[in-house]
Amino acid sequence: MYFNSKGQEENTYDAIVIGSGISGGWAAKELCEKGLKTLVLERGRMVRHGDYPTAMTEPWEFRYRDAALPAEELRDYEKQNRTEYAIRESSRHWFVKDTEHPYTEVKRFDWIRGYHVGGRSLMWGRHSYRLSGLDFEANARDGFGVDWPIRYEDIAPWYDYVEQFAGIQGQAEGLPHLPDGKFQPPMALNCVEEHLRSSMKENFGRTLTIGRTANLTQGINGRGPCQYRNRCIRGCPYGAYFSSNSATLPAAEQTGNMTLRPNSIVHSIIYDAEQKKATGVRVIDAESGESMEFYSRIIFCCASTLATTLILLNSASELFPDGLGNSSGQLGHNLMDHHFRCGARGTYEGFADRYYSGRRPTGFYIPRFRNLDKASERKDYLRGFGYQGAGSREDWTAGIKELNVGLGAEFKARLIVPGPWQVGMTAFGECLPYYENKVMLNKEVLDKHGMPTLTIDCEFKENEKAMRKDMMESAAEMLEAAGFKDVEMYDNGSWPGLGIHEMGTARMGRDPKTSVLNAWNQMWDVPNVFVTDGACMTSAANQNPSLTYMALTARAANYAVEEMKKMNL
Amino acid sequence: MDRREAIKRTALLTGFALSGSLISAVLQGCQPEAKGPLADWTPKFFTKEEGLALAEMAECILPRTDTPGAKDVHVHEFADLMAQDCMDAEDQQKFRDGFAKLLADCEQANGKHFLECSPEQQLAFLNAQDKAAVDLAKTNPSLEEEDYPFFLVFKQLVLVGYFTSETVGKEVLVYLPIPGRFEPCMPYQEGTPGWAL
């Protein structure tokens, strides 16, 4: 492939950020605000804040009522549709067509992606939890994976920093293993959730709290508070949830230092063996197919876990025949995701004279309560899980469940009024870092631009399977103790990728022989390359990871600029 | 209490029996109509006769009372569109076969076409279908998607078509597109409609 290297000067920046999702948006904001001329490369199309075509559309305004899509159209989304919620009339435009962006599975792996400015920050689940000391010490304690090179104290001030800008609503609970943050006022629990919270405290000494999410309860920086429509996945015209589009990219743009280039697929990173550093990136223009190069002093890889690793694997050179920064042989390995879709549900007979108004865009969260200390230690598995759930009154969709016999006037009347209160919860469990869970460069299957693709070989193992049993039983036990009826346990099966928390493959560590990145997300082998998206994760913890990517990115950007000032980069 | 026991027991308790007073209410809504929303309708997927039968069946499931019935909100058109556009060839065939079998079963049970049956016969027939389908689903919890009883698939389509319609969303249920605030636990008058959306 020939890359045009003309116009070197006009293609030269202080920094290049690959990707504009949660991590890339933060890198752009931080680097631009610190005065660096920054080029942000996004492989997908432009999406400006507010450019959300279905944000105000009611169900009856969709041709298929947002309930189905033509079979022909679904064929393009075979893997994205495994989510069972993403590929609908209201949100399919945020997800890639698998027919255009292939990958190869050794075992089922659901790689759910959105290629556009903002990436998955537009349709993320918004749950934002801090990792704790327990999590940063986990690998060192039980010997799986390598030790994190940082501890909670290293990242805590950066959690403070990103939370206040992003706007995380939540309730302080004083738990050491789920540290409190700089929260906006919390959204409220409804009565059945409050009831479960009290029962759990009393019967088990466990905590149930409002799901801590990046939804504003108070406006900040020109973004408005939540209007309680619960249509976040379509894009929020009020800017009430955090996305790159609503928050970080506008801040970066305001500095005048950002050049945002959509439709720019990064092919590889250019390494100069003489200078022993990266000098820039090779880019394919997605629209014209033209190849070009851009140059910079530092590069931030924020393309998302697997896309970043694909670029690094594809950046092989004489010195790094197995991929840039891969002298450890760890690049592509230790892939993780959370396992979930497993828990319990039940109905509650009380509160018949109570209801709610507004559609809250979050549920409740039950922080981890296993393997915290000697008293909560399990013999059958390591690490732990937390639950996400919600209480609500049944609605007409209850009529679809097969166990509800009926038709006619009485049936209809019953579906029009709210049914009994119900609570459902699903656990999100930690997956251990296994070296053999990996991705590899596939030069046999090329995408339409001639780029190699990925082969993914990843599975959950015995520790995860043992944990799932407890995930179901503990949920049922807590519901029963709170007086719920018809308690039902379920395990709908979990495949890596489907949690859309894929992480690892370029892990941080203390030793260049066993890790790709140091404590500053800086590549051991190539110090002016930083990886701050999910690829950097050394262990998975059980908390939703995006907040940690934000904090690590801001921390790494600050470090990079300090090093540049000291002329170390 | 043993958890698995509890699930089995509730499943057994959901048996179906319609009380006498309710039957008369149901029958009011189960009357074939020559005019109204059906007169000018040309189905795309179904034949006209199948379409008319489908519309009447939908009306039996969700009849007009003091609130609109399935026909009032054009559930038959929705079901026809979904079958035409959103099912692949295999599912279309299954749906067509399932519907044909439903009509044939009715013919066998009552000696005449569904549309020619009395409202009582229509209702009795559909209740029997519903119960058989639910029983099948209940006794085979791990039923494969392709073996799922046709009647339940059909009933789902009717429910979705009805409750996602603009009339039901705005006039039957309570419509509040931009709530602006969240009230976690407010007084509720029993029997009043729930939220749309």
Coordinates of C-alpha atoms in Angstrom, one line a residue, chain A residues 13-473:
Chain A
Y13 CA 0.5 18.1 14.9
D14 CA 1.7 18.0 18.5
A15 CA -0.5 15.0 19.2
I16 CA -2.6 12.5 17.4
V17 CA -5.6 10.8 19.1
I18 CA -6.9 7.7 17.4
G19 CA -10.6 7.4 18.1
S20 CA -13.3 9.8 19.4
G21 CA -15.2 7.6 21.8
I22 CA -15.1 7.8 25.6
S23 CA -11.3 7.6 25.8
G24 CA -10.5 9.5 22.7
G25 CA -12.9 12.4 23.6
W26 CA -11.1 12.7 27.0
A27 CA -7.6 12.6 25.4
A28 CA -8.7 15.3 22.9
K29 CA -10.1 17.5 25.6
E30 CA -7.1 17.2 27.9
L31 CA -4.4 17.5 25.3
C32 CA -6.1 20.5 23.6
E33 CA -6.7 22.3 26.9
K34 CA -3.1 21.9 27.7
G35 CA -2.2 23.7 24.5
L36 CA -1.3 20.8 22.1
K37 CA -2.4 21.1 18.5
T38 CA -4.3 17.8 18.3
L39 CA -5.5 15.7 15.4
V40 CA -8.4 13.5 16.3
L41 CA -8.9 10.7 13.8
E42 CA -12.3 8.9 13.7
R43 CA -12.9 6.1 11.3
G44 CA -16.6 6.7 11.0
R45 CA -18.9 9.5 9.9
M46 CA -19.4 12.9 11.5
V47 CA -22.1 13.1 14.2
R48 CA -22.5 16.6 15.8
H49 CA -24.2 17.0 19.1
G50 CA -27.9 17.1 18.5
D51 CA -27.6 15.2 15.3
Y52 CA -29.8 12.4 16.7
P53 CA -32.4 11.5 14.1
T54 CA -34.7 9.4 16.2
A55 CA -34.4 11.3 19.5
M56 CA -38.0 12.6 19.5
T57 CA -39.7 9.8 17.6
E58 CA -42.7 8.0 19.2
P59 CA -43.3 4.3 18.7
W60 CA -46.1 4.8 16.3
E61 CA -44.0 7.1 14.1
F62 CA -41.7 4.2 13.2
R63 CA -42.8 2.2 10.3
Y64 CA -42.5 -1.1 12.3
R65 CA -43.2 0.6 15.7
D66 CA -39.6 0.0 16.7
A67 CA -40.6 -3.6 17.2
A68 CA -39.0 -5.3 14.2
L69 CA -36.9 -4.7 11.1
P70 CA -37.1 -6.2 7.6
A71 CA -35.3 -9.5 7.6
E72 CA -33.2 -8.3 4.7
E73 CA -31.9 -5.4 6.7
L74 CA -31.2 -7.6 9.7
R75 CA -28.8 -9.7 7.6
D76 CA -26.3 -6.8 7.7
Y77 CA -26.3 -6.9 11.5
E78 CA -26.0 -10.6 12.3
K79 CA -23.5 -10.1 15.2
Q80 CA -24.6 -6.7 16.4
N81 CA -28.1 -8.1 16.7
R82 CA -26.9 -10.6 19.3
T83 CA -27.4 -7.8 21.8
E84 CA -31.2 -8.3 21.3
Y85 CA -31.7 -4.5 21.8
A86 CA -29.4 -2.6 19.6
I87 CA -30.6 -3.3 16.1
R88 CA -34.0 -1.5 16.1
E89 CA -35.4 1.4 14.0
S90 CA -34.6 3.8 16.8
S91 CA -30.9 2.9 17.2
R92 CA -29.5 0.7 14.5
H93 CA -27.7 3.7 12.8
W94 CA -25.3 3.7 15.7
F95 CA -24.1 0.2 15.1
V96 CA -21.8 -1.2 12.4
K97 CA -22.9 -3.5 9.7
D98 CA -21.2 -6.8 10.2
T99 CA -21.2 -7.3 6.5
E100 CA -19.0 -4.3 6.1
H101 CA -16.8 -4.9 9.2
P102 CA -16.1 -8.6 9.4
Y103 CA -14.1 -10.4 12.1
T104 CA -13.5 -14.1 12.7
E105 CA -14.6 -16.1 15.8
V106 CA -12.8 -19.2 16.9
K107 CA -15.5 -19.3 19.6
R108 CA -18.5 -17.1 19.8
F109 CA -17.5 -13.5 20.6
D110 CA -19.9 -10.6 20.2
W111 CA -17.9 -7.6 19.1
I112 CA -20.4 -4.8 19.3
R113 CA -19.2 -1.6 17.7
G114 CA -20.3 1.9 16.5
Y115 CA -18.2 3.7 13.9
H116 CA -19.0 7.4 14.0
V117 CA -17.8 10.5 15.9
G118 CA -18.5 9.8 19.6
G119 CA -18.2 6.0 19.1
R120 CA -19.9 4.0 21.8
S121 CA -20.1 7.0 24.1
L122 CA -23.3 7.7 22.3
M123 CA -25.1 4.5 23.2
W124 CA -23.2 3.3 26.3
G125 CA -25.1 2.1 29.4
R126 CA -23.7 5.1 31.5
H127 CA -23.1 3.2 34.7
S128 CA -20.0 4.7 36.3
Y129 CA -18.3 3.0 39.2
R130 CA -14.9 3.4 40.7
L131 CA -12.5 0.5 41.0
S132 CA -11.2 0.1 44.5
G133 CA -8.1 -1.0 46.3
L134 CA -9.5 -4.5 46.3
D135 CA -9.6 -4.5 42.5
F136 CA -6.1 -3.0 41.9
E137 CA -4.6 -5.6 44.2
A138 CA -6.6 -8.5 42.9
N139 CA -4.1 -10.0 40.5
A140 CA -1.3 -9.7 43.1
R141 CA -3.4 -11.4 45.7
D142 CA -4.5 -14.5 43.8
G143 CA -1.8 -14.7 41.2
F144 CA -4.0 -14.5 38.0
G145 CA -2.5 -12.1 35.5
V146 CA 0.2 -9.6 36.5
D147 CA 0.0 -6.9 39.2
W148 CA -1.5 -3.6 38.3
P149 CA 1.3 -1.0 38.3
I150 CA -1.0 1.5 40.1
R151 CA -3.1 1.5 43.2
Y152 CA -6.4 3.2 44.0
E153 CA -4.6 6.2 45.5
D154 CA -2.9 6.9 42.2
I155 CA -6.2 7.1 40.3
A156 CA -8.5 8.5 43.0
P157 CA -7.8 12.2 42.2
W158 CA -8.4 11.5 38.5
Y159 CA -11.8 9.9 39.3
D160 CA -12.6 13.1 41.2
Y161 CA -11.6 15.1 38.2
V162 CA -13.5 13.2 35.4
E163 CA -16.6 12.7 37.5
Q164 CA -17.2 16.4 38.1
F165 CA -16.9 17.2 34.4
A166 CA -18.8 14.1 33.1
G167 CA -21.6 14.5 35.8
I168 CA -22.2 11.3 37.6
Q169 CA -25.4 11.1 39.8
G170 CA -25.2 8.7 42.7
Q171 CA -25.5 8.2 46.4
A172 CA -22.5 8.0 48.7
E173 CA -22.5 4.7 50.7
G174 CA -19.1 4.7 52.4
L175 CA -18.1 1.3 51.0
P176 CA -14.3 0.7 50.8
H177 CA -14.7 -1.7 47.9
L178 CA -16.9 0.7 45.8
P179 CA -15.5 4.1 46.7
D180 CA -17.8 7.1 46.7
G181 CA -17.3 9.7 44.0
K182 CA -17.9 13.4 43.4
F183 CA -21.6 12.9 42.8
Q184 CA -24.4 15.0 41.5
P185 CA -27.6 14.6 43.5
P186 CA -28.9 11.0 43.2
M187 CA -31.9 9.9 41.3
A188 CA -34.5 8.3 43.6
L189 CA -35.2 4.6 44.3
N190 CA -38.9 3.7 44.0
C191 CA -40.9 2.1 46.8
V192 CA -40.3 -1.5 46.0
E193 CA -36.6 -0.8 45.5
E194 CA -36.5 1.1 48.9
H195 CA -38.2 -1.9 50.4
L196 CA -35.5 -4.3 49.0
R197 CA -32.8 -2.0 50.2
S198 CA -34.0 -2.0 53.8
S199 CA -34.5 -5.8 53.7
M200 CA -31.0 -6.4 52.4
K201 CA -29.4 -4.2 54.9
E202 CA -31.4 -5.9 57.7
N203 CA -31.1 -9.5 56.6
F204 CA -27.7 -9.6 55.0
G205 CA -25.9 -6.4 55.8
R206 CA -25.6 -5.7 52.1
T207 CA -26.1 -2.4 50.2
L208 CA -28.5 -1.6 47.4
T209 CA -28.0 1.9 46.0
I210 CA -29.2 3.9 43.0
G211 CA -27.2 2.9 39.8
R212 CA -24.5 5.5 39.5
T213 CA -24.8 6.8 36.0
A214 CA -23.5 9.7 33.8
N215 CA -26.9 11.3 33.7
L216 CA -27.2 14.8 34.9
T217 CA -29.6 15.7 37.7
Q218 CA -28.2 19.3 37.5
G219 CA -27.2 21.1 34.4
I220 CA -23.4 21.8 33.8
N221 CA -21.3 23.4 31.1
G222 CA -24.3 24.2 28.9
R223 CA -25.7 20.6 29.2
G224 CA -29.2 20.3 30.6
P225 CA -30.5 18.0 33.3
C226 CA -32.2 14.7 32.5
Q227 CA -35.8 14.9 31.3
Y228 CA -36.6 11.3 32.3
R229 CA -37.5 10.0 28.9
N230 CA -35.1 7.0 29.1
R231 CA -34.2 7.2 25.4
C232 CA -30.5 7.8 26.0
I233 CA -29.4 5.2 23.4
R234 CA -30.9 7.4 20.6
G235 CA -28.7 10.4 21.6
C236 CA -29.9 13.0 24.0
P237 CA -30.9 16.4 22.5
Y238 CA -30.5 17.9 26.0
G239 CA -27.0 16.7 26.4
A240 CA -28.2 15.2 29.7
Y241 CA -25.9 12.1 29.6
F242 CA -22.2 12.2 29.1
S243 CA -21.0 11.5 25.6
S244 CA -18.0 12.7 23.6
N245 CA -20.4 14.5 21.4
S246 CA -22.1 16.4 24.2
A247 CA -19.2 17.0 26.5
T248 CA -15.5 16.3 25.7
L249 CA -15.4 17.1 22.0
P250 CA -17.1 20.5 22.4
A251 CA -14.6 21.4 25.1
A252 CA -11.7 20.3 22.9
E253 CA -13.1 22.3 20.0
Q254 CA -13.5 25.4 22.1
T255 CA -9.7 25.6 22.6
G256 CA -9.2 26.1 18.9
N257 CA -6.5 23.4 19.1
M258 CA -8.5 20.4 17.8
T259 CA -8.7 19.2 14.2
L260 CA -11.3 16.4 14.1
R261 CA -11.1 14.3 11.0
P262 CA -13.9 11.8 10.5
N263 CA -13.8 9.0 7.9
S264 CA -10.1 8.4 8.8
I265 CA -9.2 4.8 9.3
V266 CA -5.9 4.4 11.0
H267 CA -4.0 1.6 9.2
S268 CA -0.9 1.6 11.3
I269 CA 1.5 3.6 13.4
I270 CA 4.8 4.7 11.8
Y271 CA 7.8 3.7 13.8
D272 CA 11.3 5.2 13.3
A273 CA 13.9 2.8 14.4
E274 CA 16.6 5.5 14.4
Q275 CA 14.7 7.8 16.7
K276 CA 13.3 4.8 18.6
K277 CA 9.8 6.4 18.6
A278 CA 6.7 6.6 16.6
T279 CA 6.5 9.5 14.2
G280 CA 2.9 9.4 13.0
V281 CA 0.1 7.2 11.6
R282 CA -0.9 5.9 8.2
V283 CA -4.5 6.7 7.4
I284 CA -7.0 5.5 4.8
D285 CA -9.7 7.9 3.9
A286 CA -12.9 5.9 4.2
E287 CA -14.7 7.9 1.5
S288 CA -12.0 8.3 -1.1
G289 CA -9.9 5.3 -0.3
E290 CA -6.9 7.6 -0.5
S291 CA -3.9 6.8 1.8
M292 CA -2.1 9.5 3.7
E293 CA 0.2 10.1 6.6
F294 CA 0.0 12.3 9.6
Y295 CA 2.8 13.1 12.1
S296 CA 3.0 14.1 15.7
R297 CA 5.2 14.0 18.8
I298 CA 2.9 11.8 20.8
I299 CA 0.1 9.4 19.9
F300 CA -2.9 8.4 22.0
C301 CA -4.5 5.1 21.0
C302 CA -8.2 5.3 22.0
A303 CA -9.7 3.3 19.1
S304 CA -11.5 0.9 21.6
T305 CA -9.9 -2.2 23.1
L306 CA -9.8 -4.5 20.0
A307 CA -9.5 -1.8 17.4
T308 CA -6.4 -0.3 19.1
T309 CA -4.8 -3.8 19.4
L310 CA -5.6 -4.4 15.7
I311 CA -3.8 -1.2 14.7
L312 CA -0.8 -2.1 16.9
L313 CA -0.6 -5.7 15.5
N314 CA -0.8 -4.2 12.0
S315 CA 2.1 -1.9 12.8
A316 CA 4.8 -4.5 12.6
S317 CA 8.3 -3.4 11.6
E318 CA 11.7 -5.0 11.5
L319 CA 12.2 -4.2 15.2
F320 CA 8.7 -5.3 16.2
P321 CA 7.8 -8.2 13.8
D322 CA 4.8 -9.2 16.0
G323 CA 3.3 -5.8 16.4
L324 CA 4.3 -2.4 17.7
G325 CA 5.3 -2.5 21.4
N326 CA 5.0 -6.3 21.5
S327 CA 8.5 -7.3 22.8
S328 CA 6.7 -8.9 25.7
G329 CA 4.5 -11.1 23.5
Q330 CA 1.5 -10.0 25.5
L331 CA -0.1 -7.8 22.8
G332 CA -3.5 -9.4 21.9
H333 CA -3.6 -11.6 25.0
N334 CA -5.5 -11.5 28.3
L335 CA -8.8 -10.4 26.7
M336 CA -11.6 -10.0 29.2
D337 CA -15.3 -9.0 29.4
H338 CA -17.9 -9.2 32.1
H339 CA -20.2 -12.2 32.2
F340 CA -23.9 -11.4 32.9
R341 CA -27.5 -12.2 31.9
C342 CA -27.8 -14.2 35.0
G343 CA -29.8 -13.4 38.2
A344 CA -33.4 -13.6 39.5
R345 CA -36.7 -11.9 39.4
G346 CA -39.9 -11.8 41.4
T347 CA -43.1 -10.0 42.1
Y348 CA -44.2 -8.1 45.2
E349 CA -47.7 -8.0 46.4
G350 CA -47.6 -4.7 48.4
F351 CA -47.7 -1.0 47.3
A352 CA -50.7 -1.5 45.1
D353 CA -51.7 2.1 45.7
R354 CA -48.3 3.4 44.6
Y355 CA -46.9 4.2 41.1
Y356 CA -44.2 6.4 39.6
S357 CA -44.0 9.1 37.0
G358 CA -41.1 9.6 34.6
R359 CA -38.8 7.1 33.1
R360 CA -35.6 7.0 35.1
P361 CA -32.6 6.1 32.9
T362 CA -31.0 3.9 35.5
G363 CA -31.9 1.2 38.0
F364 CA -30.4 0.1 41.2
Y365 CA -26.9 -1.3 41.9
I366 CA -25.9 -4.0 44.5
P367 CA -22.2 -3.7 45.0
R368 CA -20.1 -6.8 45.3
F369 CA -20.4 -8.7 48.6
R370 CA -18.3 -11.8 48.0
N371 CA -14.5 -12.4 48.6
L372 CA -14.1 -9.0 50.3
D373 CA -12.5 -10.4 53.4
K374 CA -12.2 -13.7 55.3
A375 CA -15.9 -13.7 56.3
S376 CA -17.2 -13.3 52.8
E377 CA -14.6 -15.7 51.2
R378 CA -15.9 -18.3 48.8
K379 CA -14.4 -21.7 48.3
D380 CA -15.8 -22.2 44.8
Y381 CA -14.6 -19.2 42.9
L382 CA -12.3 -16.1 43.1
R383 CA -13.3 -12.4 42.9
G384 CA -16.9 -11.3 42.6
F385 CA -19.9 -9.7 41.0
G386 CA -22.4 -6.8 41.4
Y387 CA -26.0 -6.6 40.4
Q388 CA -27.9 -4.2 38.2
G389 CA -31.6 -4.3 38.5
A390 CA -34.8 -2.3 38.7
G391 CA -38.3 -2.4 40.2
S392 CA -41.3 -1.4 38.3
R393 CA -45.0 -2.3 37.9
E394 CA -45.8 -4.8 35.1
D395 CA -47.2 -3.2 31.9
W396 CA -49.0 -4.6 28.9
T397 CA -45.9 -6.6 27.8
A398 CA -46.8 -9.0 30.6
G399 CA -49.6 -10.2 28.2
I400 CA -46.9 -11.5 25.9
K401 CA -45.4 -13.9 28.5
E402 CA -46.6 -17.4 27.6
L403 CA -47.8 -18.3 31.1
N404 CA -50.5 -15.6 30.9
V405 CA -53.5 -17.3 29.4
G406 CA -56.2 -15.1 28.2
L407 CA -58.0 -13.0 25.6
G408 CA -61.0 -10.8 25.5
A409 CA -62.3 -7.7 27.3
E410 CA -61.1 -8.7 30.8
F411 CA -57.7 -9.5 29.4
K412 CA -57.5 -6.2 27.6
A413 CA -58.6 -4.3 30.7
R414 CA -56.0 -6.0 32.8
L415 CA -53.2 -5.0 30.4
I416 CA -54.2 -1.3 30.4
V417 CA -53.8 -0.9 34.1
P418 CA -50.4 -1.3 35.8
G419 CA -49.8 -4.8 37.1
P420 CA -48.1 -5.9 40.3
W421 CA -44.7 -4.6 41.3
Q422 CA -41.7 -6.7 40.1
V423 CA -38.0 -6.6 40.6
G424 CA -35.4 -8.1 38.3
M425 CA -31.7 -8.1 38.6
T426 CA -28.8 -9.4 36.6
A427 CA -25.2 -9.8 37.9
F428 CA -22.1 -8.6 36.2
G429 CA -19.2 -10.8 37.2
E430 CA -15.5 -10.4 37.0
C431 CA -13.6 -12.5 34.4
L432 CA -10.1 -13.5 35.2
P433 CA -7.3 -12.5 32.8
Y434 CA -6.4 -15.6 30.9
Y435 CA -3.4 -15.5 28.5
E436 CA -5.0 -17.8 26.1
N437 CA -8.1 -15.5 25.6
K438 CA -6.7 -13.6 22.7
V439 CA -7.0 -11.8 19.3
M440 CA -4.8 -12.4 16.3
L441 CA -4.2 -10.5 13.1
N442 CA -6.0 -12.2 10.2
K443 CA -4.4 -11.4 6.9
E444 CA -6.7 -13.8 5.0
V445 CA -9.8 -11.9 5.7
L446 CA -9.4 -8.3 4.6
D447 CA -12.0 -5.5 5.0
K448 CA -13.1 -3.4 2.0
H449 CA -10.1 -1.1 2.4
G450 CA -7.7 -4.0 2.3
M451 CA -7.0 -3.8 6.1
P452 CA -6.3 -7.1 7.9
T453 CA -9.1 -8.1 10.3
L454 CA -9.1 -9.8 13.7
T455 CA -9.6 -13.4 14.7
I456 CA -10.9 -13.6 18.2
D457 CA -10.4 -16.7 20.5
C458 CA -12.0 -16.1 23.9
E459 CA -14.2 -18.0 26.4
F460 CA -15.4 -17.9 29.9
K461 CA -14.0 -20.6 32.1
E462 CA -14.6 -22.6 35.2
N463 CA -14.2 -19.7 37.7
E464 CA -16.8 -17.7 35.8
K465 CA -19.2 -20.7 35.6
A466 CA -18.9 -21.4 39.3
M467 CA -19.6 -17.8 40.0
R468 CA -22.8 -17.8 37.9
K469 CA -24.4 -20.3 40.2
D470 CA -24.0 -18.0 43.1
M471 CA -25.1 -15.0 41.0
M472 CA -28.5 -16.7 40.5
E473 CA -28.9 -18.1 44.0

